[in-house]
Coordinates of C-alpha atoms in Angstrom, one line a residue:
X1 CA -44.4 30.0 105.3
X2 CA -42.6 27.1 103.6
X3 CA -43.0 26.3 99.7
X4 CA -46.0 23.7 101.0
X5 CA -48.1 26.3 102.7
X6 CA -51.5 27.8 100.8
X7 CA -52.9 30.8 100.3
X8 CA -51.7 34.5 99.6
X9 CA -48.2 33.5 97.4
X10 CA -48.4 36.8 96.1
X11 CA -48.6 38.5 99.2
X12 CA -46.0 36.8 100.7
X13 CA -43.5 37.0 97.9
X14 CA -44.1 40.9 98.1
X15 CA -43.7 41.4 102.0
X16 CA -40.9 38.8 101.3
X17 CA -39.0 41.1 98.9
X18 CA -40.1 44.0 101.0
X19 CA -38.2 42.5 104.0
X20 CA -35.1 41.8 102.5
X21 CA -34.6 45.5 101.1
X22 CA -36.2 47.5 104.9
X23 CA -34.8 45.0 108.1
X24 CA -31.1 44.6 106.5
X25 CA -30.3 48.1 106.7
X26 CA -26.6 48.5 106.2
X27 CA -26.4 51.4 109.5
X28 CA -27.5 48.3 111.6
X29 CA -30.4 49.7 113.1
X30 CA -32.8 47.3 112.0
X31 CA -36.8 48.3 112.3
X32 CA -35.7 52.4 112.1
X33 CA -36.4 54.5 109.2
X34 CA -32.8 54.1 106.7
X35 CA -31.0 57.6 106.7
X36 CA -29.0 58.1 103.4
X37 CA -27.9 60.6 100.8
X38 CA -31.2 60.0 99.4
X39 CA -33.5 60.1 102.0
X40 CA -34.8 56.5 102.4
X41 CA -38.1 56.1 104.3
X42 CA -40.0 53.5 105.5
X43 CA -43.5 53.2 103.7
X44 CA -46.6 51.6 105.3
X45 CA -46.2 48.7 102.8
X46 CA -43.3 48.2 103.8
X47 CA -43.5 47.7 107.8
X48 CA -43.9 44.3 108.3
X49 CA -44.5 42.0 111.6
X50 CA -40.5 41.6 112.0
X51 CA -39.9 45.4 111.9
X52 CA -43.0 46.1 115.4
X53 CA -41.5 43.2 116.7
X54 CA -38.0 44.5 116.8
X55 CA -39.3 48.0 117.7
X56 CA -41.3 46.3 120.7
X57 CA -44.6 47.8 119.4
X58 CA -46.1 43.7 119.7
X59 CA -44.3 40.7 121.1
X60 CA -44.6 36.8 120.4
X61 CA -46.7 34.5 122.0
X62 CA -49.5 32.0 121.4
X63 CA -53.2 33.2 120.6
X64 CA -51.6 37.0 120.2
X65 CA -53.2 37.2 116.6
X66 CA -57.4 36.8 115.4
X67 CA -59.2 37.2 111.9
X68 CA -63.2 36.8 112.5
X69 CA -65.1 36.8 108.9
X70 CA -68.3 35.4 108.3
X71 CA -69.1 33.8 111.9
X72 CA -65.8 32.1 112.0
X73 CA -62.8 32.8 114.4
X74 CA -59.2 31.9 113.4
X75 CA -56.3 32.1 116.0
X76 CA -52.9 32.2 115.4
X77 CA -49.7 32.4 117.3
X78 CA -47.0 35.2 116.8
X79 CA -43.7 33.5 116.3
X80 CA -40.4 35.8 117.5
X81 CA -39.3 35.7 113.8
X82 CA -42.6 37.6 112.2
X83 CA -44.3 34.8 111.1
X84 CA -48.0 33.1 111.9
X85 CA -48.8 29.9 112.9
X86 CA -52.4 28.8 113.0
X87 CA -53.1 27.4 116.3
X88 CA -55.5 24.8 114.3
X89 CA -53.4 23.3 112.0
X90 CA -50.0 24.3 112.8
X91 CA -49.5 25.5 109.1
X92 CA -46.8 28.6 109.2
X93 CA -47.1 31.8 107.4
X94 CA -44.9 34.2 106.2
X95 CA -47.5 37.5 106.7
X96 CA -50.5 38.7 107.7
X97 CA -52.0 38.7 104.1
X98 CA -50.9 35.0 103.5
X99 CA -52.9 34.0 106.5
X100 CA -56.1 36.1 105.9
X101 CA -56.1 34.6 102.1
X102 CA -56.0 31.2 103.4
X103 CA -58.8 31.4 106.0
X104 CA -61.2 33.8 104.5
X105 CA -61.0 31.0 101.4
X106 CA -61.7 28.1 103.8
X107 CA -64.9 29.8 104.5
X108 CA -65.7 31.2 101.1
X109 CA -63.5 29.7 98.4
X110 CA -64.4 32.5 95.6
X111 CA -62.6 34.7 98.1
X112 CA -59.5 36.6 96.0
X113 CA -57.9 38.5 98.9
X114 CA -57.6 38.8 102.5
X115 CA -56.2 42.5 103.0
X116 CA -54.2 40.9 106.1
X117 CA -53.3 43.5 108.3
X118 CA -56.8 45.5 108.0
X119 CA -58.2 42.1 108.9
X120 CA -55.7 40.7 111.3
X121 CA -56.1 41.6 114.7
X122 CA -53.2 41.2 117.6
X123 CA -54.4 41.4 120.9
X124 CA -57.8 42.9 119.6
X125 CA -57.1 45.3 117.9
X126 CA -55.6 45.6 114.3
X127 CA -52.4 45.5 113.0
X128 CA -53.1 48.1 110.4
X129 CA -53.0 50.4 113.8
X130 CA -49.6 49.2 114.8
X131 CA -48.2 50.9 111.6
X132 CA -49.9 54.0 112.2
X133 CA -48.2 53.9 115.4
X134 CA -44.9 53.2 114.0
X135 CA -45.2 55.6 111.2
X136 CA -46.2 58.5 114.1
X137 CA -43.2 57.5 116.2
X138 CA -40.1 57.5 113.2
X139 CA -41.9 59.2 110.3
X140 CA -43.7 62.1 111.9
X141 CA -43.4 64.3 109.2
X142 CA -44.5 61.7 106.5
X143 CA -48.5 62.2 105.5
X144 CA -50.6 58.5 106.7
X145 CA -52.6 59.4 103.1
X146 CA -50.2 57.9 101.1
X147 CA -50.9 54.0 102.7
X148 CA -54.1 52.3 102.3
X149 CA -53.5 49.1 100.7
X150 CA -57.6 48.4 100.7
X151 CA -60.1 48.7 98.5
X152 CA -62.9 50.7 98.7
X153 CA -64.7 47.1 98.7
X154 CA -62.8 45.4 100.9
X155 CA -62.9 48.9 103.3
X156 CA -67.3 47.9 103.5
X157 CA -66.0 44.2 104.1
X158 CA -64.1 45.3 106.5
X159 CA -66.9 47.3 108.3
X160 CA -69.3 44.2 107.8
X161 CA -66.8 42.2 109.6
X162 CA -66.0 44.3 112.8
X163 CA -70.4 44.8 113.3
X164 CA -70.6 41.4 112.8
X165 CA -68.2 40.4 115.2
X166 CA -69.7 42.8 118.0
X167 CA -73.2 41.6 117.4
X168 CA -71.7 38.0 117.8
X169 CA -69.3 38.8 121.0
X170 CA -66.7 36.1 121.9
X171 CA -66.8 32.9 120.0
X172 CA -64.9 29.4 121.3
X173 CA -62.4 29.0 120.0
X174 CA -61.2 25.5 119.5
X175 CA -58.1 24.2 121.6
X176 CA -57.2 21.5 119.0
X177 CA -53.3 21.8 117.4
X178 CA -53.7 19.5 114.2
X179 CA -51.2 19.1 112.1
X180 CA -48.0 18.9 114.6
X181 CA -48.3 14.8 114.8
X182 CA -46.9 11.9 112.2
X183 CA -49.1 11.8 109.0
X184 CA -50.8 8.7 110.2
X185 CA -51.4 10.2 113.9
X186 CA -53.1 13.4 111.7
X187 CA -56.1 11.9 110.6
X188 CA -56.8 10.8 113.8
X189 CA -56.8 13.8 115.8
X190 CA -58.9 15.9 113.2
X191 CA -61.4 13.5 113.1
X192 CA -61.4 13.5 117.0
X193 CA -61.9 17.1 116.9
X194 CA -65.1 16.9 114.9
X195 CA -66.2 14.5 117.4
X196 CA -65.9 16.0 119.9
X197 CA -66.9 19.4 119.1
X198 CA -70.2 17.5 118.0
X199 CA -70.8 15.5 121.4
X200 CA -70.2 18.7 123.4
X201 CA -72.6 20.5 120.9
X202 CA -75.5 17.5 122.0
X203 CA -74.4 18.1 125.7
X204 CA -74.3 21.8 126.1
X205 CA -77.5 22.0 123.6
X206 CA -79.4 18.9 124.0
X207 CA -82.1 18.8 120.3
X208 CA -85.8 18.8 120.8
X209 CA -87.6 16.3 119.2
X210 CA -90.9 18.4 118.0
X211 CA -93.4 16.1 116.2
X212 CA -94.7 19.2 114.1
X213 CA -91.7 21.2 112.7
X214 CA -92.2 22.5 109.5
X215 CA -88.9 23.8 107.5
X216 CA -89.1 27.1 106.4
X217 CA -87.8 28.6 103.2
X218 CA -83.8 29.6 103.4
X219 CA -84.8 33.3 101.5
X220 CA -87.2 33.8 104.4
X221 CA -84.3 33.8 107.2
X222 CA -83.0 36.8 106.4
X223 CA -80.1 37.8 109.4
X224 CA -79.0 36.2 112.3
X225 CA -81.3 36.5 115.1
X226 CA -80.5 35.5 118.3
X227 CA -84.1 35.2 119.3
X228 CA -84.8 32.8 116.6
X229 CA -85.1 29.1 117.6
X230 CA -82.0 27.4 116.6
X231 CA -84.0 24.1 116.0
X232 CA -86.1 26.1 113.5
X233 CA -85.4 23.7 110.1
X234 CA -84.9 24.5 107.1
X235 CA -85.4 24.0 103.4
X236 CA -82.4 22.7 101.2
X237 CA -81.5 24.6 98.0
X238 CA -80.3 23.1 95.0
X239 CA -77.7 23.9 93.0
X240 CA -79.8 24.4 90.0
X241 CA -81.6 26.6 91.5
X242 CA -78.9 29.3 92.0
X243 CA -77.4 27.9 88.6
X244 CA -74.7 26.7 90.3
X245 CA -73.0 23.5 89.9
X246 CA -72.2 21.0 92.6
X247 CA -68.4 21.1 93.7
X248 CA -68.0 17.4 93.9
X249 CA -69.6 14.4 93.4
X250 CA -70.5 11.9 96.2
X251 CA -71.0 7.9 95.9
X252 CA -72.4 5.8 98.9
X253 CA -72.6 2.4 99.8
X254 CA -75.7 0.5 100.6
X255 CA -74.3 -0.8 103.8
X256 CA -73.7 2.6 105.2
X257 CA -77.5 3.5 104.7
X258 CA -78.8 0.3 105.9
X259 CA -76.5 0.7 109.4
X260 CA -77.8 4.7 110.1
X261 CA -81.1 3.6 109.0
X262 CA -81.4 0.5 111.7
X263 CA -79.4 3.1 114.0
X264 CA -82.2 6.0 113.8
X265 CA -84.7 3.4 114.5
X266 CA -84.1 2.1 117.3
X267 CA -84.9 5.3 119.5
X268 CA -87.4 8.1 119.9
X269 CA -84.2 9.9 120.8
X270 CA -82.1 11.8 118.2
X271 CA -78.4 9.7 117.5
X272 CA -75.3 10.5 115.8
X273 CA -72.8 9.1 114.0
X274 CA -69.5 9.4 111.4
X275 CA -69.1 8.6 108.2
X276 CA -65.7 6.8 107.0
X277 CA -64.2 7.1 103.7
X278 CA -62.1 8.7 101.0
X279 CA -61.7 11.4 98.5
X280 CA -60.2 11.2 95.1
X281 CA -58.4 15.2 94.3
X282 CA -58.3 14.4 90.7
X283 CA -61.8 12.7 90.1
X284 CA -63.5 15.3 92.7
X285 CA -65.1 12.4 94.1
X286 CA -66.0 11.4 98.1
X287 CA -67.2 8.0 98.7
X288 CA -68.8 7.2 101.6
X289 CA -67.6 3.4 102.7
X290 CA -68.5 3.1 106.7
X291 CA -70.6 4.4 109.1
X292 CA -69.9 4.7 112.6
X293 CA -72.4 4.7 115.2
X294 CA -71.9 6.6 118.6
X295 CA -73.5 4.1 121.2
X296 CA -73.4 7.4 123.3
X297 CA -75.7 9.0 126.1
X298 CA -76.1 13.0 126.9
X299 CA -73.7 14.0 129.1
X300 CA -71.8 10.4 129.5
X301 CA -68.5 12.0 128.9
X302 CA -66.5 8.9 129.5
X303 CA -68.4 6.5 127.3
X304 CA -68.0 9.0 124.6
X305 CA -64.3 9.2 124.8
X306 CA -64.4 5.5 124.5
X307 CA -66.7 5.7 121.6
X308 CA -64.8 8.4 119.6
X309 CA -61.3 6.3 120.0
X310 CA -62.4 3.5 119.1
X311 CA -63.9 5.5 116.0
X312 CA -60.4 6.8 115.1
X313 CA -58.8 3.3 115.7
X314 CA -61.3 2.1 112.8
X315 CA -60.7 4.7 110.9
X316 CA -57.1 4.0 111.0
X317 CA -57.0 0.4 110.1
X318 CA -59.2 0.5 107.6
X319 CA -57.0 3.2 105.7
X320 CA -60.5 5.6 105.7
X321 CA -61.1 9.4 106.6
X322 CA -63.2 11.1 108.6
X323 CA -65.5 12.4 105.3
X324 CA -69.0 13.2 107.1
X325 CA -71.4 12.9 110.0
X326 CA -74.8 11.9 110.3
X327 CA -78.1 12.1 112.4
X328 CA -81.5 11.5 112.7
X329 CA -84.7 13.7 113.5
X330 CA -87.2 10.7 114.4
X331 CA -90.7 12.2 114.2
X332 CA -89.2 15.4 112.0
X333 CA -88.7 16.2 108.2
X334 CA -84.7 15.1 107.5
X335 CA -84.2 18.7 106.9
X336 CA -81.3 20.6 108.6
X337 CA -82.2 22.9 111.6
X338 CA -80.1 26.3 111.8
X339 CA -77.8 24.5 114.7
X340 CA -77.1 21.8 112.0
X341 CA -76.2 24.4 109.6
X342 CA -73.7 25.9 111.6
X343 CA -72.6 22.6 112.7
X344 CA -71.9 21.7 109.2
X345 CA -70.2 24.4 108.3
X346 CA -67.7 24.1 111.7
X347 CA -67.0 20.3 110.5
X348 CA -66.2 21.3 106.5
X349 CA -64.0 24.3 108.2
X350 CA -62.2 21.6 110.2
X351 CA -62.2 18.8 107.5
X352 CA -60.3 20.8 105.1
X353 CA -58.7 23.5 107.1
X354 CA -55.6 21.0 107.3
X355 CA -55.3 20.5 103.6
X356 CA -53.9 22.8 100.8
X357 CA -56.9 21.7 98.4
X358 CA -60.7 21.8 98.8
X359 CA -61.8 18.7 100.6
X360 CA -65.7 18.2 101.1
X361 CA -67.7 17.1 104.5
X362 CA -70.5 15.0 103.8
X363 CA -74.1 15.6 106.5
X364 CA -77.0 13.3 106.5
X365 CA -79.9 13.4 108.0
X366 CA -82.1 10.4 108.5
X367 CA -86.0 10.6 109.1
X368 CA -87.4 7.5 109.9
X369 CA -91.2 8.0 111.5
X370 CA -92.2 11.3 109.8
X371 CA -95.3 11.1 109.1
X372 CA -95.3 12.6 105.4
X373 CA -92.5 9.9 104.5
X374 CA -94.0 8.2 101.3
X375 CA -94.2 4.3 102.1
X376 CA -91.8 2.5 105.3
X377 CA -88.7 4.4 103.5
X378 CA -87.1 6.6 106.1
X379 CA -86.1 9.6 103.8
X380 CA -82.4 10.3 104.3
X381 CA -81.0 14.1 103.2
X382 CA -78.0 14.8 102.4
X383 CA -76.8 18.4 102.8
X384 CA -73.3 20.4 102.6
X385 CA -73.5 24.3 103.5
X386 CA -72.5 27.2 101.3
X387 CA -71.2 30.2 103.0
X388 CA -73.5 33.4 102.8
X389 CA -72.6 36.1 100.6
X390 CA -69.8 38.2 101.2
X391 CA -72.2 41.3 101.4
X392 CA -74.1 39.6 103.5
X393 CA -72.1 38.4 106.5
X394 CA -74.6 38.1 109.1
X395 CA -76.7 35.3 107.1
X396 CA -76.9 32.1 108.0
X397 CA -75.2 29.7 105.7
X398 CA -77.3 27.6 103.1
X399 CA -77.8 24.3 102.9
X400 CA -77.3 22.7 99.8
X401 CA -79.1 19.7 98.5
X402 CA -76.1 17.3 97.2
X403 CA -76.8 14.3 94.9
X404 CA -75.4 11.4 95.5
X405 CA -74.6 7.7 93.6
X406 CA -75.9 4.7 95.2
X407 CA -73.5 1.8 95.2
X408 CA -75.8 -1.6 96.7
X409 CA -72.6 -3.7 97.9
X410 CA -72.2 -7.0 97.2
X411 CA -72.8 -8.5 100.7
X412 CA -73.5 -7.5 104.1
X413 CA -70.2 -7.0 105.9
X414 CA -69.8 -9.1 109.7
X415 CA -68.5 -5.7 110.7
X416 CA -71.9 -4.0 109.9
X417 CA -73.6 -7.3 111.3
X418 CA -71.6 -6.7 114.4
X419 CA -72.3 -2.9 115.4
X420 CA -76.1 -3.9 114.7
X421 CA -75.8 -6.3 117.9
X422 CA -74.0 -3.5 119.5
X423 CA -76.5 -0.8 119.0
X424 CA -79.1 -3.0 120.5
X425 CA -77.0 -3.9 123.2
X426 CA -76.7 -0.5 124.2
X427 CA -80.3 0.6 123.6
X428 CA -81.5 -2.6 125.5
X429 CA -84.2 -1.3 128.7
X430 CA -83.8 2.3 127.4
X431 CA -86.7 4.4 128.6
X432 CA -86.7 6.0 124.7
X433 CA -86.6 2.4 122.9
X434 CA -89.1 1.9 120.4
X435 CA -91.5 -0.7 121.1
X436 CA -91.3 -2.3 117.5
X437 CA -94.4 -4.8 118.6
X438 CA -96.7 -1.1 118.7
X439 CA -98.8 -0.2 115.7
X440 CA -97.0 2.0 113.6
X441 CA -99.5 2.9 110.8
X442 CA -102.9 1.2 110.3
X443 CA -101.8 -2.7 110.3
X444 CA -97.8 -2.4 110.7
X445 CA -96.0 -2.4 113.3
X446 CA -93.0 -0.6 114.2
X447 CA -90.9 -3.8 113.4
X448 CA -92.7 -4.2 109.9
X449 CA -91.7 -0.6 109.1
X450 CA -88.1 -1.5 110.5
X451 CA -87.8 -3.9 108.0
X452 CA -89.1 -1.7 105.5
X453 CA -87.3 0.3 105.3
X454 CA -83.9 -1.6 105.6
X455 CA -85.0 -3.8 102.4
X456 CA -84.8 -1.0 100.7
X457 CA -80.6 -0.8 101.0
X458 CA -79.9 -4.7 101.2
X459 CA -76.8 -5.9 99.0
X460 CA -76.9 -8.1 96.4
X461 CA -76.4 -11.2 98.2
X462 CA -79.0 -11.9 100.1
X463 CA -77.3 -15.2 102.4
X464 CA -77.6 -12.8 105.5
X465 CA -81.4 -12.6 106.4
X466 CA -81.4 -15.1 108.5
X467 CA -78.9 -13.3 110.4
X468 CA -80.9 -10.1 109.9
X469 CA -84.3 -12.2 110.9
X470 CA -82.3 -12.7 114.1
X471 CA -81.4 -9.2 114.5
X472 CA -85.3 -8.7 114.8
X473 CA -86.5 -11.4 116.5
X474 CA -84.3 -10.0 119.5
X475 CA -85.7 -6.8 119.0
X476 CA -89.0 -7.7 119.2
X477 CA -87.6 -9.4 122.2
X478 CA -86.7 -6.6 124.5
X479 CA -88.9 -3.7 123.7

């Protein structure tokens, strides 16, 4: 691991010292236990991935190594020289421990260690094993008691882990290699992985739309069930609550509201859609500056490729990153089912799992016709997801309330003008169009509620209604 790579710098300094006094022996033999008027030995600390490679007890190859902690799966590939490289990112490290550290703190950042080679598995089974082996082979005589290099905590982690991950069986793992492109070409291909992880997520699990969902209460979950509906919603938690404070601040713009808004109401359907912007390291603050509609049908894989590049084309020439997604629930409560949360907590795996530093993912939700909305006001939730606790693996994560800033912008944009002719383009003689000229509630119609709603999150300068009258007039045309 280079002088740029996170995670475990005191684990790698150690194996690295450790592997400059055990693989240069001076008899040549590297990788055997050191003969010498003193009786050198090889400990268990001091075995490293360079010493079973040159033994033969593993070889190199892509996808040889796994961690699984908390519901996530990280795959790496062994490299002929020892070292890891994370088939995700194509980050390099020098150990097992450096590795573990890293990803374990991607999912829970309060994470201290990753006791690497306990955790690390190659080929299925762990590493730890492969220097029992080794030891059994050259040191025969020596006593395995004098080894473990866990705690007694991280041994019932440990345990937690491996039940977890044979309740759970396989999980997919994701084929994407970020990281190995030009800096500019980077941003681009996570964001496409988010995408498309998101559309084949829709496709493989298309969302029911039930009128009368109620969330239910996050303490009441309990463990994973597999028999539990996975469109069962669920309360947010604030931070308050748990008398925690919110990692990072958020500010959006009025024009990104008003275009999800107009989005999730033009269909009964559920729709999707990313959210553009930036985050500041030293202020610890994401602002929210575009949203990008998918004009996407389930299963029309083509269209979505289109979609999703042309996404990361705007992306790119604005100078924005992929900070978020959002969605709408049409006739439900804007709270997050248990397939959002785990959604969510893919995407901020992904967001920052090429980054050294913590770097947030932003989910809305918008609500536009549930019936306990207060006024025409589709109620829009944002969430982020905290990993469970660490004695508690098999939870599902919890999704956190987040407060945002509202910044009205100054004017409407022709590029948000523009992808409101598009959407109802593409929702033009859709079977799951609203009829905006239907009663809505009591003497509004759909339209009137429409309109609502977006007057709610209009700029400041108000020379685009007649554009926006237009906008209505044609939907009132062809529904």
């Amino acid at each position: 691991m280079d002088s740029q790579s996170p995670g475990g710098e005191e684990a790698v300094e150690e194996e690295e010292e450790l592997e400059a006094s055990v693989e240069e022996p001076e008899n040549g033999q590297s990788g055997k236990p050191v003969s010498s008027s003193h009786g050198c030995f090889l400990t268990r600390r001091g075995i490293t991935l360079r010493v079973l490679l040159k033994d033969g007890l593993i070889e190199p190859g892509e996808g040889k190594l796994s961690i699984y902690y908390l519901g996530k799966k990280f795959i790496g590939d062994l490299l002929p020289d020892g070292k890891i490289q994370w088939q995700e990112t194509g980050q390099v490290f020098n150990s097992p421990s450096a590795w573990a550290t890293h990803c374990k703190k991607l999912v829970n950042p309060a994470k201290k260690s990753g006791c690497g080679w306990a955790s690390v598995k190659y080929q299925g089974q762990k590493l730890d094993q492969y220097k029992t082996t080794w030891l059994k082979k050259h040191q025969p005589n020596v006593q395995a008691t004098d080894v473990s290099l866990v705690s007694e905590g991280e041994e019932e982690e440990l345990v937690e882990e491996e039940e977890e991950e044979a309740k759970e069986g396989k999980t997919p793992v994701s084929d994407s290699m970020l990281g190995k492109k030009m800096e500019e070409k980077k941003r681009k291909h996570q964001s496409k992985t988010i995408m498309d992880q998101n559309i084949n997520n829709e496709q493989t699990e298309k969302r029911v739309e039930q009128k009368n969902r109620t969330p239910v209460c996050y303490a009441s979950l309990g463990s994973r069930d597999s028999a539990r509906d996975p469109h069962t919603l669920v309360e947010v938690t604030s931070f308050s609550a748990i008398n925690k404070f919110q990692p990072f601040n958020v500010a959006i713009s009025s024009n990104v509201l008003l275009l999800l808004d107009f989005h999730s109401h033009l269909t009964r359907s559920e729709v999707v859609g990313y959210l553009g912007g930036r985050w500041d390291t030293s202020s610890q603050l994401l602002t929210v500056l575009r949203a990008f509609p998918c004009r996407t049908r389930l299963g029309d894989v083509d269209s979505a490729a289109a979609i999703e590049e042309e996404i990361c084309q705007n992306l790119l020439l604005r100078g924005l990153s992929l900070v978020g997604w959002y969605h709408s629930h049409p006739s439900s409560p804007a709270a997050p089912s248990l397939q959002d949360i785990d959604l969510q907590m893919d995407y901020q795996l992904k967001l920052q799992g090429s980054n050294n530093s913590f770097q947030p993912c932003l989910a809305l939700i918008c609500g536009p016709y549930h019936h306990s909305n207060q006024g025409v006001e589709s109620k829009i939730s944002p969430f982020w997801v905290m990993p469970p606790a660490e004695q508690r693996p098999n939870d599902y994560g919890i999704p956190m309330e987040v407060e945002m800033t509202y910044i009205q912008d100054n004017f409407l944009t022709s590029d948000v003008l523009h992808e409101m002719m598009l959407l109802v383009e593409f929702y033009k003689g859709a079977p799951d169009l609203v009829k905006f000229q239907d009663t809505w509630n009591q003497d509004q119609t759909y339209l009137d509620k429409l309109k609502g709603s977006l007057a709610c999150r209009t700029p400041k300068d108000q020379g685009f209604n007649h554009v926006l009258e237009q906008i209505y007039s044609l939907l009132k045309h062809i529904s």
